[in-house]
mmCIF file of C-alpha atoms in Angstrom:
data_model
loop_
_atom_site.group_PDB
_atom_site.id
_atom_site.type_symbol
_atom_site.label_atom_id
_atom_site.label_comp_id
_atom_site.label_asym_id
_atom_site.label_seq_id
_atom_site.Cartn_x
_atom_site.Cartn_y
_atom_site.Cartn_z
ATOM 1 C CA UNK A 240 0.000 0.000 0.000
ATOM 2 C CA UNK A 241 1.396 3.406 -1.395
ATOM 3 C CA UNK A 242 2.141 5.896 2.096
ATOM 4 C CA UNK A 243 3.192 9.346 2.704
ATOM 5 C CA UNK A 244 4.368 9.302 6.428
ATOM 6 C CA UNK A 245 4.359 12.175 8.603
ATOM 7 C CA UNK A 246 6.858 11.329 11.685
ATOM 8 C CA UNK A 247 4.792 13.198 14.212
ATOM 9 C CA UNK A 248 0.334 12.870 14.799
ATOM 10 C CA UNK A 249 0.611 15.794 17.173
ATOM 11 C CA UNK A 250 3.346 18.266 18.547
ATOM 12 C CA UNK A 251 3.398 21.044 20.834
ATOM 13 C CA UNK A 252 5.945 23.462 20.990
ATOM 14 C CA UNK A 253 6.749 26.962 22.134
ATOM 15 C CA UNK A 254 6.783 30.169 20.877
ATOM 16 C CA UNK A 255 10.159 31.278 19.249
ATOM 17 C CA UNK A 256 11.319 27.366 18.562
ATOM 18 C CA UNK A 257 12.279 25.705 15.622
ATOM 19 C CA UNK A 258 10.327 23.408 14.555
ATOM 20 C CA UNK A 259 10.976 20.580 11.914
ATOM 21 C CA UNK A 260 7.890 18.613 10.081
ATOM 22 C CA UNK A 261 9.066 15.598 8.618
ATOM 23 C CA UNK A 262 7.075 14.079 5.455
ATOM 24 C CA UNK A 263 8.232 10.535 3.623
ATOM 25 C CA UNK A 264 6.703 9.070 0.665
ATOM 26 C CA UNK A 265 7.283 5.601 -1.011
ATOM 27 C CA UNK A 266 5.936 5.987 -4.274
ATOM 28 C CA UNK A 267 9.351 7.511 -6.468
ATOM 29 C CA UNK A 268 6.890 10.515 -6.628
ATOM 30 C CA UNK A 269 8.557 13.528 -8.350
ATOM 31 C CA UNK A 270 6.194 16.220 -6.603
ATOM 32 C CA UNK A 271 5.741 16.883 -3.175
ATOM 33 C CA UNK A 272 3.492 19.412 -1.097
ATOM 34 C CA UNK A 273 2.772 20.869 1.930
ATOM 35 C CA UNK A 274 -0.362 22.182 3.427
ATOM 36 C CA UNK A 275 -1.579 23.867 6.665
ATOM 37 C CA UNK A 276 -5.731 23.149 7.179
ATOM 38 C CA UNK A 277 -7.647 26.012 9.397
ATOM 39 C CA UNK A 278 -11.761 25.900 9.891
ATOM 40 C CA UNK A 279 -13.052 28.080 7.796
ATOM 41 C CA UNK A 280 -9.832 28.257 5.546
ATOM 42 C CA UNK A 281 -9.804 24.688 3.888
ATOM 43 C CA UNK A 282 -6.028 23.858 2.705
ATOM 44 C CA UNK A 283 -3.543 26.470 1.376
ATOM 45 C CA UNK A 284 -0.335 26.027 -0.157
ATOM 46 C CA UNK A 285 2.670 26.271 1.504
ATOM 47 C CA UNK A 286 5.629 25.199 -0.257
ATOM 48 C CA UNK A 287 6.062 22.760 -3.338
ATOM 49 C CA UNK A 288 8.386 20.402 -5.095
ATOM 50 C CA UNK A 289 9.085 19.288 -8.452
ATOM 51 C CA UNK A 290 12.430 17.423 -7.638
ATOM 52 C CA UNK A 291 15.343 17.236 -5.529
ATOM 53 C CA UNK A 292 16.523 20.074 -4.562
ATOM 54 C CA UNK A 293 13.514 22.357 -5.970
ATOM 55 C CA UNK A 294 11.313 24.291 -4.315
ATOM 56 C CA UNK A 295 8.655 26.910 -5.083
ATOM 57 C CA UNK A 296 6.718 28.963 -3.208
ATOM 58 C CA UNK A 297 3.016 28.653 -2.296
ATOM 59 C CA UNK A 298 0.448 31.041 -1.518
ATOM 60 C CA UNK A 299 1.387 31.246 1.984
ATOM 61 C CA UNK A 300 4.980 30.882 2.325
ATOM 62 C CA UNK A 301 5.991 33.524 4.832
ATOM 63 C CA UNK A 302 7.704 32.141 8.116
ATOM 64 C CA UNK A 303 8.132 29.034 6.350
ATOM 65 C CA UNK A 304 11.127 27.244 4.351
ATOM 66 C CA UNK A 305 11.977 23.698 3.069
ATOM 67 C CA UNK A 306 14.355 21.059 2.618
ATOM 68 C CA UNK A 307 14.136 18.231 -0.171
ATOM 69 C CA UNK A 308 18.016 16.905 0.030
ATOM 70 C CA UNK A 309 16.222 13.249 -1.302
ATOM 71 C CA UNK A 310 13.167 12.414 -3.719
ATOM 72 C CA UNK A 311 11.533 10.676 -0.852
ATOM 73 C CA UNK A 312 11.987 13.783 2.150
ATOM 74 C CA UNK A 313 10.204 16.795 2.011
ATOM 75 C CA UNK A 314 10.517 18.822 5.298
ATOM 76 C CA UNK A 315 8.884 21.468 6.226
ATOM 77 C CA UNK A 316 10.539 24.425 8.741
ATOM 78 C CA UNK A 317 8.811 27.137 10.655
ATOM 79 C CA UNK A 318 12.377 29.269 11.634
ATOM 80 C CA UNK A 319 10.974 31.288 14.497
ATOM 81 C CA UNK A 320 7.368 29.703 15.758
ATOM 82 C CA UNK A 321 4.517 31.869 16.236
ATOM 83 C CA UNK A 322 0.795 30.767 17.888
ATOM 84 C CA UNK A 323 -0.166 31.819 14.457
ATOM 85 C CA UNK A 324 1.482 28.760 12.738
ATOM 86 C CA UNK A 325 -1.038 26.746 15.362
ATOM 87 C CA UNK A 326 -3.088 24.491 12.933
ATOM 88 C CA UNK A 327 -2.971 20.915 10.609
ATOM 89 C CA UNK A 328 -0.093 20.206 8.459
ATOM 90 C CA UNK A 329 -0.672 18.277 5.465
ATOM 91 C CA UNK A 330 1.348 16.681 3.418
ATOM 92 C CA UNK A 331 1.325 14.890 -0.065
ATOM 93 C CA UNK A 332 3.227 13.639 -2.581
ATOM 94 C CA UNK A 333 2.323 13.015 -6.856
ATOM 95 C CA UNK A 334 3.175 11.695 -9.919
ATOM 96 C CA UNK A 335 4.724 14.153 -12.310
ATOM 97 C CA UNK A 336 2.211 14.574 -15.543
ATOM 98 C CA UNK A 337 -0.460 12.036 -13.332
ATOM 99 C CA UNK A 338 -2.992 13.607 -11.384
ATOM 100 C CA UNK A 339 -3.159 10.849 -8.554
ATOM 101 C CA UNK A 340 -2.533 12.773 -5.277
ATOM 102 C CA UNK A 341 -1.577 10.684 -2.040
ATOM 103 C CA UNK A 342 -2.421 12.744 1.598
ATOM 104 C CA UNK A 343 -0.365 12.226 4.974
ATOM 105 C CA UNK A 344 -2.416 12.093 7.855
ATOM 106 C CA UNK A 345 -1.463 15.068 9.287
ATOM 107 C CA UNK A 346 0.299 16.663 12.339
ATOM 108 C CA UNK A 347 -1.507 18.715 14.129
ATOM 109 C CA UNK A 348 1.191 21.607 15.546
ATOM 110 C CA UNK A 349 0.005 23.608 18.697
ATOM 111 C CA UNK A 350 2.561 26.537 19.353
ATOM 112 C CA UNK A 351 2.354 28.037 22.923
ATOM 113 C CA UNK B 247 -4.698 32.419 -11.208
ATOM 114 C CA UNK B 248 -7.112 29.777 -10.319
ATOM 115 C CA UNK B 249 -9.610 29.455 -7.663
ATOM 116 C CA UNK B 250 -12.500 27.579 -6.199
ATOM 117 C CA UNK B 251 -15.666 28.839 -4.550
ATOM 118 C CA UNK B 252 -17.854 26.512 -2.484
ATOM 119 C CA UNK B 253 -21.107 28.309 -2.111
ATOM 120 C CA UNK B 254 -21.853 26.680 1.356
ATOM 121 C CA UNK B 255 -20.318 26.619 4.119
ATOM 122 C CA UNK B 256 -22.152 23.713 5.750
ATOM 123 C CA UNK B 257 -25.266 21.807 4.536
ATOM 124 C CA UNK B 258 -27.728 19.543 5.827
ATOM 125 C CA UNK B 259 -30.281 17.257 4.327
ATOM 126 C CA UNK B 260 -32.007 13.998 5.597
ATOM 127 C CA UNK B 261 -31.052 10.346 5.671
ATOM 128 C CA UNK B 262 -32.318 9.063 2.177
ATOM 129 C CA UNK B 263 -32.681 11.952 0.560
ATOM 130 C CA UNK B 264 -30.487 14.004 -2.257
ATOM 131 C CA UNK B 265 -27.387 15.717 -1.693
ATOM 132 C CA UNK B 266 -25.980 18.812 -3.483
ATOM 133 C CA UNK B 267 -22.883 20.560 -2.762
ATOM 134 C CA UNK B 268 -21.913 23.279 -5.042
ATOM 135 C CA UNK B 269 -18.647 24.372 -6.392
ATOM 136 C CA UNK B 270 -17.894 27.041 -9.043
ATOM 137 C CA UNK B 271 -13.944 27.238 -9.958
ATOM 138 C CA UNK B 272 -11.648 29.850 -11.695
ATOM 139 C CA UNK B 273 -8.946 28.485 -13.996
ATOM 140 C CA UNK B 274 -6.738 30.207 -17.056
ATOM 141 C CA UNK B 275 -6.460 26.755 -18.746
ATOM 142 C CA UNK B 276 -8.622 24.496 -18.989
ATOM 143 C CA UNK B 277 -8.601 22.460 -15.706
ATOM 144 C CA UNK B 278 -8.370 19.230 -13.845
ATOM 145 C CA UNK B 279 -10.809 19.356 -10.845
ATOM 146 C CA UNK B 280 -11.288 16.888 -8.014
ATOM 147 C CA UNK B 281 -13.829 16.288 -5.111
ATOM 148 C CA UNK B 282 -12.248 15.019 -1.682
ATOM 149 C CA UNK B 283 -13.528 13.682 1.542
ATOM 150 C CA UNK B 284 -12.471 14.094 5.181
ATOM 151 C CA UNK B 285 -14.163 12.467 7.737
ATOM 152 C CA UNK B 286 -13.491 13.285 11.432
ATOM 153 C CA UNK B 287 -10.005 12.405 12.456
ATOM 154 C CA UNK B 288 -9.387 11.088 9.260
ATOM 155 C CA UNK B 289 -7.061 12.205 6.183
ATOM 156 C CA UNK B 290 -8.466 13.337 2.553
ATOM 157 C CA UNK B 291 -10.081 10.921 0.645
ATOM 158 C CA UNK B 292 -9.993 11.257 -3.386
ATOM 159 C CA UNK B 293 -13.843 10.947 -3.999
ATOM 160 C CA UNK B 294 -13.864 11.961 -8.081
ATOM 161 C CA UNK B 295 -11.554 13.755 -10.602
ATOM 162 C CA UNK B 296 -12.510 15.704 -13.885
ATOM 163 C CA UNK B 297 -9.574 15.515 -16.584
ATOM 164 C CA UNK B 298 -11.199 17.026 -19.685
ATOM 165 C CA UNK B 299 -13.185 13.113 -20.751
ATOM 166 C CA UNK B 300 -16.731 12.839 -19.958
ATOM 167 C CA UNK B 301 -18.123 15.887 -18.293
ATOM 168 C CA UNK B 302 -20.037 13.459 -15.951
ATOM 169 C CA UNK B 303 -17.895 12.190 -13.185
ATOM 170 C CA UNK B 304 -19.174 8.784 -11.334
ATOM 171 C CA UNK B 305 -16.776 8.510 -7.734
ATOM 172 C CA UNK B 306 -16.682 6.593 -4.849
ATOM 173 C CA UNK B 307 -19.675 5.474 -2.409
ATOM 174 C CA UNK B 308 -22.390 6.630 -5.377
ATOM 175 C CA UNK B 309 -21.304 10.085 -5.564
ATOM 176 C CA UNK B 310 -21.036 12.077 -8.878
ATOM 177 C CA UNK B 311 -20.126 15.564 -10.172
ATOM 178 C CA UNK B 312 -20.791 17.477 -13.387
ATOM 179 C CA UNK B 313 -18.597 19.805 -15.196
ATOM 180 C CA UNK B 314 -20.273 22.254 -16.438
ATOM 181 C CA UNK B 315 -17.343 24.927 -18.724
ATOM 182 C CA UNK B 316 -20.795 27.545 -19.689
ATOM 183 C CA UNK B 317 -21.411 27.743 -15.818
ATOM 184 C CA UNK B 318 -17.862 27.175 -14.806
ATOM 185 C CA UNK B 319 -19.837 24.785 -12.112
ATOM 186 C CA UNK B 320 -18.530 21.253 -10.688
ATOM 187 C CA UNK B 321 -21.205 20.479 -8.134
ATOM 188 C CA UNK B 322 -20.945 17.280 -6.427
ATOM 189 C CA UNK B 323 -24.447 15.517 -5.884
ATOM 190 C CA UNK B 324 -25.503 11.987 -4.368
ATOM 191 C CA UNK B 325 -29.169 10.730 -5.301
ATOM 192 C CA UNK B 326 -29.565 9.553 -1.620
ATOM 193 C CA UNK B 327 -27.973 10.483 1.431
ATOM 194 C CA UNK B 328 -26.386 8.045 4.205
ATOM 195 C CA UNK B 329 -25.463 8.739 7.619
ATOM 196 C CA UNK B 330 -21.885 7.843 6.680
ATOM 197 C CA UNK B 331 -21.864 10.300 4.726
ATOM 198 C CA UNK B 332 -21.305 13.037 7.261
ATOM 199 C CA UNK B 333 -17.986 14.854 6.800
ATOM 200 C CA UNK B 334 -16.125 17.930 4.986
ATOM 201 C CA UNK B 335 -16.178 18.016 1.067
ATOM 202 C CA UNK B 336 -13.544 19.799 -0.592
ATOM 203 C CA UNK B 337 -13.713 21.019 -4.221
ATOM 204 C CA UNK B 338 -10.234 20.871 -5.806
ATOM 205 C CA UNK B 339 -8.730 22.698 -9.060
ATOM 206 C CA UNK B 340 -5.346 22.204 -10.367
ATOM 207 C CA UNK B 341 -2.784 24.090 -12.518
ATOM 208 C CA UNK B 342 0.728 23.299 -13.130
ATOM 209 C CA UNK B 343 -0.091 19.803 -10.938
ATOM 210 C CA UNK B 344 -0.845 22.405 -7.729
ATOM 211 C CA UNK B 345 -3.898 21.984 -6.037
ATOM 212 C CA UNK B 346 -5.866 24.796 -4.789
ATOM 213 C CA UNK B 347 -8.773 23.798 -2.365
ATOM 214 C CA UNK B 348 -12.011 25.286 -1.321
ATOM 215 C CA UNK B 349 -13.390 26.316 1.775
ATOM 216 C CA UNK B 350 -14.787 23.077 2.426
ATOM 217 C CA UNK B 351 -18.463 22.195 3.130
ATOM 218 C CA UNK B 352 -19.344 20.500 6.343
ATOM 219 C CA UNK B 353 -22.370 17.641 5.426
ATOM 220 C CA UNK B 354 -24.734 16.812 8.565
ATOM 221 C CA UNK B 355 -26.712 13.985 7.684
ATOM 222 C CA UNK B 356 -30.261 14.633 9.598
ATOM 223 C CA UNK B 357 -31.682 10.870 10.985
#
């Protein structure tokens, strides 16, 4: 069964940390996204992925960056948290040119 | 730039009776759009894409959606209701293989 595995279900950290959100896949996907989910907000773009090493910006990238050092990895950083970076990360991972996206499960980050 | 509009924010109908959940999308090209499903606690669920073949989409657990380019509509509808059908619905549009989501629409399903 095809996964994309997010290493943490829930995390709680404070104010001013750094905080690392890890996101695997095992399909040899090419693209790889990440997400943050808020009521009322559905899912917006974060940060994207065509391929090793590339990265492109979403429609909320601010207080964000990313890592992708291997096709599989796609990490997500908040530099400096804030308790307005409180919400549901979501990851997911695709097929280049195939429109069959694969969702993590989520971590849900609480920043106090 | 593309967008997506859900028109409600949460909608409720009875056990055994129709569903309709609306969704009107923005798009420079012509697009790919999607319905997902997340039920409580639970990750997104692909429920029915729309890649420019038949403009009437059949998905998963009798759900359907029609694209509609004059009305620049994708509304998701179900002929009859189930309680398990109770979650958020997400209408999806893609461009350059990026997703952008809607709001969402919360289902109650009424017993």
């Amino acid at each position: 069964d095809v996964k994309v595995t997010q290493s943490s279900r829930y995390l709680v950290k404070r104010t001013g940390e750094k905080v690392f959100l890890e996101c695997v896949q095992d399909m040899d996907h090419e693209n790889m996204f990440w997400y943050r989910q808020d009521p009322g907000l559905g899912l917006r773009l974060i940060y994207f992925s065509y391929d090793v090493k590339m990265k492109e910006k979403g429609d909320i990238p601010e207080g964000y960056s990313v890592s992708r050092e291997k096709k599989e990895r796609f990490s997500l950083i908040l530099e400096s948290a804030s308790t307005n970076q409180t919400s549901m990360y979501l990851c997911a991972s695709s097929q280049q040119g195939f429109f069959g996206y694969t969702f993590g499960s989520g971590t849900r980050l609480t920043v106090v | 730039a593309q967008s997506v509009t859900q028109l409600d924010s949460h909608v409720s109908v009875s056990e055994g009776t129709p569903v309709l959940l609306r969704c009107n999308y923005s798009s420079s090209y012509s697009p790919s759009l999607f319905w997902y499903v997340q039920h409580p606690n639970k990750g997104l669920q692909l429920l029915l894409k729309y890649t420019s073949a038949a403009t009437l989409v059949k998905g998963i657990n009798g759900f359907e959606a029609e694209f509609k380019k004059s009305e620049t509509s994708f509304h998701l509808t179900k002929p009859s209701a189930h309680m398990s059908d109770a979650a958020e619905y997400f209408c999806v549009v893609t461009e350059r293989e990026k997703l952008t989501f809607g709001t969402g629409t919360r289902l109650t399903i009424i017993p």
